[in-house]
PDB file of C-alpha atoms in Angstrom:
ATOM      1  CA  MET H 130     -88.780 -16.702  35.110  1.00  0.00           C
ATOM      2  CA  ALA H 131     -90.151 -19.675  37.016  1.00  0.00           C
ATOM      3  CA  GLY H 132     -90.786 -22.850  35.063  1.00  0.00           C
ATOM      4  CA  VAL H 133     -88.431 -21.955  32.239  1.00  0.00           C
ATOM      5  CA  GLU H 134     -85.195 -23.766  31.555  1.00  0.00           C
ATOM      6  CA  ALA H 135     -82.838 -21.404  29.785  1.00  0.00           C
ATOM      7  CA  VAL H 136     -79.377 -22.362  28.590  1.00  0.00           C
ATOM      8  CA  ILE H 137     -76.951 -19.567  27.781  1.00  0.00           C
ATOM      9  CA  HIS H 138     -74.585 -20.908  25.123  1.00  0.00           C
ATOM     10  CA  ASP H 139     -72.508 -17.759  24.703  1.00  0.00           C
ATOM     11  CA  SER H 140     -72.708 -14.256  26.097  1.00  0.00           C
ATOM     12  CA  ALA H 141     -70.758 -11.037  26.325  1.00  0.00           C
ATOM     13  CA  MET H 142     -73.393  -9.400  28.555  1.00  0.00           C
ATOM     14  CA  THR H 143     -73.576  -8.713  32.244  1.00  0.00           C
ATOM     15  CA  TRP H 144     -75.599 -11.231  34.249  1.00  0.00           C
ATOM     16  CA  ASP H 145     -78.430  -8.719  34.783  1.00  0.00           C
ATOM     17  CA  LEU H 146     -78.732  -8.014  31.063  1.00  0.00           C
ATOM     18  CA  GLN H 147     -78.639 -11.746  30.267  1.00  0.00           C
ATOM     19  CA  GLN H 148     -81.443 -12.327  32.757  1.00  0.00           C
ATOM     20  CA  ASP H 149     -83.496  -9.516  31.245  1.00  0.00           C
ATOM     21  CA  CYS H 150     -83.161 -11.023  27.742  1.00  0.00           C
ATOM     22  CA  VAL H 151     -84.135 -14.498  28.928  1.00  0.00           C
ATOM     23  CA  ASP H 152     -87.049 -13.139  30.985  1.00  0.00           C
ATOM     24  CA  CYS H 153     -88.287 -11.169  27.986  1.00  0.00           C
ATOM     25  CA  ALA H 154     -88.207 -14.247  25.734  1.00  0.00           C
ATOM     26  CA  ALA H 155     -89.843 -16.412  28.398  1.00  0.00           C
ATOM     27  CA  TYR H 156     -92.595 -13.821  28.863  1.00  0.00           C
ATOM     28  CA  ALA H 157     -93.285 -13.799  25.120  1.00  0.00           C
ATOM     29  CA  LEU H 158     -93.565 -17.589  25.116  1.00  0.00           C
ATOM     30  CA  ARG H 159     -95.354 -18.285  28.391  1.00  0.00           C
ATOM     31  CA  GLU H 160     -97.461 -15.228  29.164  1.00  0.00           C
ATOM     32  CA  LEU H 161     -98.246 -13.886  25.687  1.00  0.00           C
ATOM     33  CA  ASN H 162     -98.374 -17.395  24.173  1.00  0.00           C
ATOM     34  CA  LEU H 163     -96.547 -16.218  21.064  1.00  0.00           C
ATOM     35  CA  THR H 164     -95.638 -19.052  18.703  1.00  0.00           C
ATOM     36  CA  ASP H 165     -94.618 -17.180  15.562  1.00  0.00           C
ATOM     37  CA  GLN H 166     -90.837 -16.750  15.666  1.00  0.00           C
ATOM     38  CA  ASN H 167     -91.042 -13.366  13.938  1.00  0.00           C
ATOM     39  CA  LYS H 168     -93.504 -12.098  16.556  1.00  0.00           C
ATOM     40  CA  ILE H 169     -91.283 -13.379  19.371  1.00  0.00           C
ATOM     41  CA  ALA H 170     -88.260 -11.604  17.864  1.00  0.00           C
ATOM     42  CA  GLU H 171     -90.326  -8.438  17.354  1.00  0.00           C
ATOM     43  CA  PHE H 172     -91.465  -8.469  20.991  1.00  0.00           C
ATOM     44  CA  ILE H 173     -87.955  -9.042  22.386  1.00  0.00           C
ATOM     45  CA  LYS H 174     -86.449  -6.320  20.173  1.00  0.00           C
ATOM     46  CA  SER H 175     -89.186  -3.864  21.122  1.00  0.00           C
ATOM     47  CA  GLU H 176     -88.673  -4.515  24.839  1.00  0.00           C
ATOM     48  CA  MET H 177     -84.883  -4.212  24.627  1.00  0.00           C
ATOM     49  CA  ASP H 178     -85.123  -1.053  22.496  1.00  0.00           C
ATOM     50  CA  SER H 179     -87.431   0.590  25.028  1.00  0.00           C
ATOM     51  CA  LYS H 180     -85.320  -0.405  28.049  1.00  0.00           C
ATOM     52  CA  TYR H 181     -81.809   0.075  26.676  1.00  0.00           C
ATOM     53  CA  GLY H 182     -82.067   2.255  23.578  1.00  0.00           C
ATOM     54  CA  LEU H 183     -82.371   1.522  19.883  1.00  0.00           C
ATOM     55  CA  LEU H 184     -80.408  -0.815  17.623  1.00  0.00           C
ATOM     56  CA  TRP H 185     -81.020  -4.200  19.180  1.00  0.00           C
ATOM     57  CA  TYR H 186     -81.175  -7.174  16.830  1.00  0.00           C
ATOM     58  CA  CYS H 187     -83.022 -10.377  17.616  1.00  0.00           C
ATOM     59  CA  VAL H 188     -82.986 -13.684  15.737  1.00  0.00           C
ATOM     60  CA  CYS H 189     -85.329 -16.496  16.841  1.00  0.00           C
ATOM     61  CA  GLY H 190     -85.671 -20.011  15.538  1.00  0.00           C
ATOM     62  CA  HIS H 191     -84.276 -23.509  15.332  1.00  0.00           C
ATOM     63  CA  SER H 192     -82.136 -23.211  12.223  1.00  0.00           C
ATOM     64  CA  PHE H 193     -80.722 -19.960  10.945  1.00  0.00           C
ATOM     65  CA  GLY H 194     -77.576 -18.278   9.815  1.00  0.00           C
ATOM     66  CA  SER H 195     -76.573 -14.818  10.849  1.00  0.00           C
ATOM     67  CA  LEU H 196     -73.678 -12.435  10.859  1.00  0.00           C
ATOM     68  CA  VAL H 197     -74.328  -9.412  13.025  1.00  0.00           C
ATOM     69  CA  GLY H 198     -71.780  -6.913  14.228  1.00  0.00           C
ATOM     70  CA  HIS H 199     -72.073  -5.883  17.848  1.00  0.00           C
ATOM     71  CA  GLU H 200     -70.415  -3.801  20.497  1.00  0.00           C
ATOM     72  CA  GLY H 201     -68.570  -5.535  23.307  1.00  0.00           C
ATOM     73  CA  GLY H 202     -70.860  -6.548  26.137  1.00  0.00           C
ATOM     74  CA  ASP H 203     -74.137  -6.740  24.269  1.00  0.00           C
ATOM     75  CA  CYS H 204     -74.480 -10.108  22.547  1.00  0.00           C
ATOM     76  CA  ILE H 205     -76.139 -13.302  23.806  1.00  0.00           C
ATOM     77  CA  TYR H 206     -76.980 -16.714  22.357  1.00  0.00           C
ATOM     78  CA  PHE H 207     -79.409 -18.765  24.420  1.00  0.00           C
ATOM     79  CA  SER H 208     -82.128 -21.376  24.199  1.00  0.00           C
ATOM     80  CA  ILE H 209     -85.299 -21.869  26.208  1.00  0.00           C
ATOM     81  CA  ASP H 210     -86.581 -25.384  26.824  1.00  0.00           C
ATOM     82  CA  ASP H 211     -86.787 -27.104  23.428  1.00  0.00           C
ATOM     83  CA  ILE H 212     -88.605 -24.198  21.834  1.00  0.00           C
ATOM     84  CA  PHE H 213     -85.665 -22.206  20.478  1.00  0.00           C
TER      85      PHE H 213
END
């Protein structure tokens, strides 16, 4: 998405899927003006569930711990600007 600086820190996804995740997050931030991290996570999960099937997990924020099992090829850790 134009005007968004995304940094992918780690990924086991295809480039197209990575781009879709980043675009979805950027849309939530820039177009929907979501600021609540729970609402951002809810939006991203909903979009990914509808496009790729159920059982997507999404964690948003600056400081968090998580331990989530995943299948090969479907995990990404990224940041957008200085927002998250």
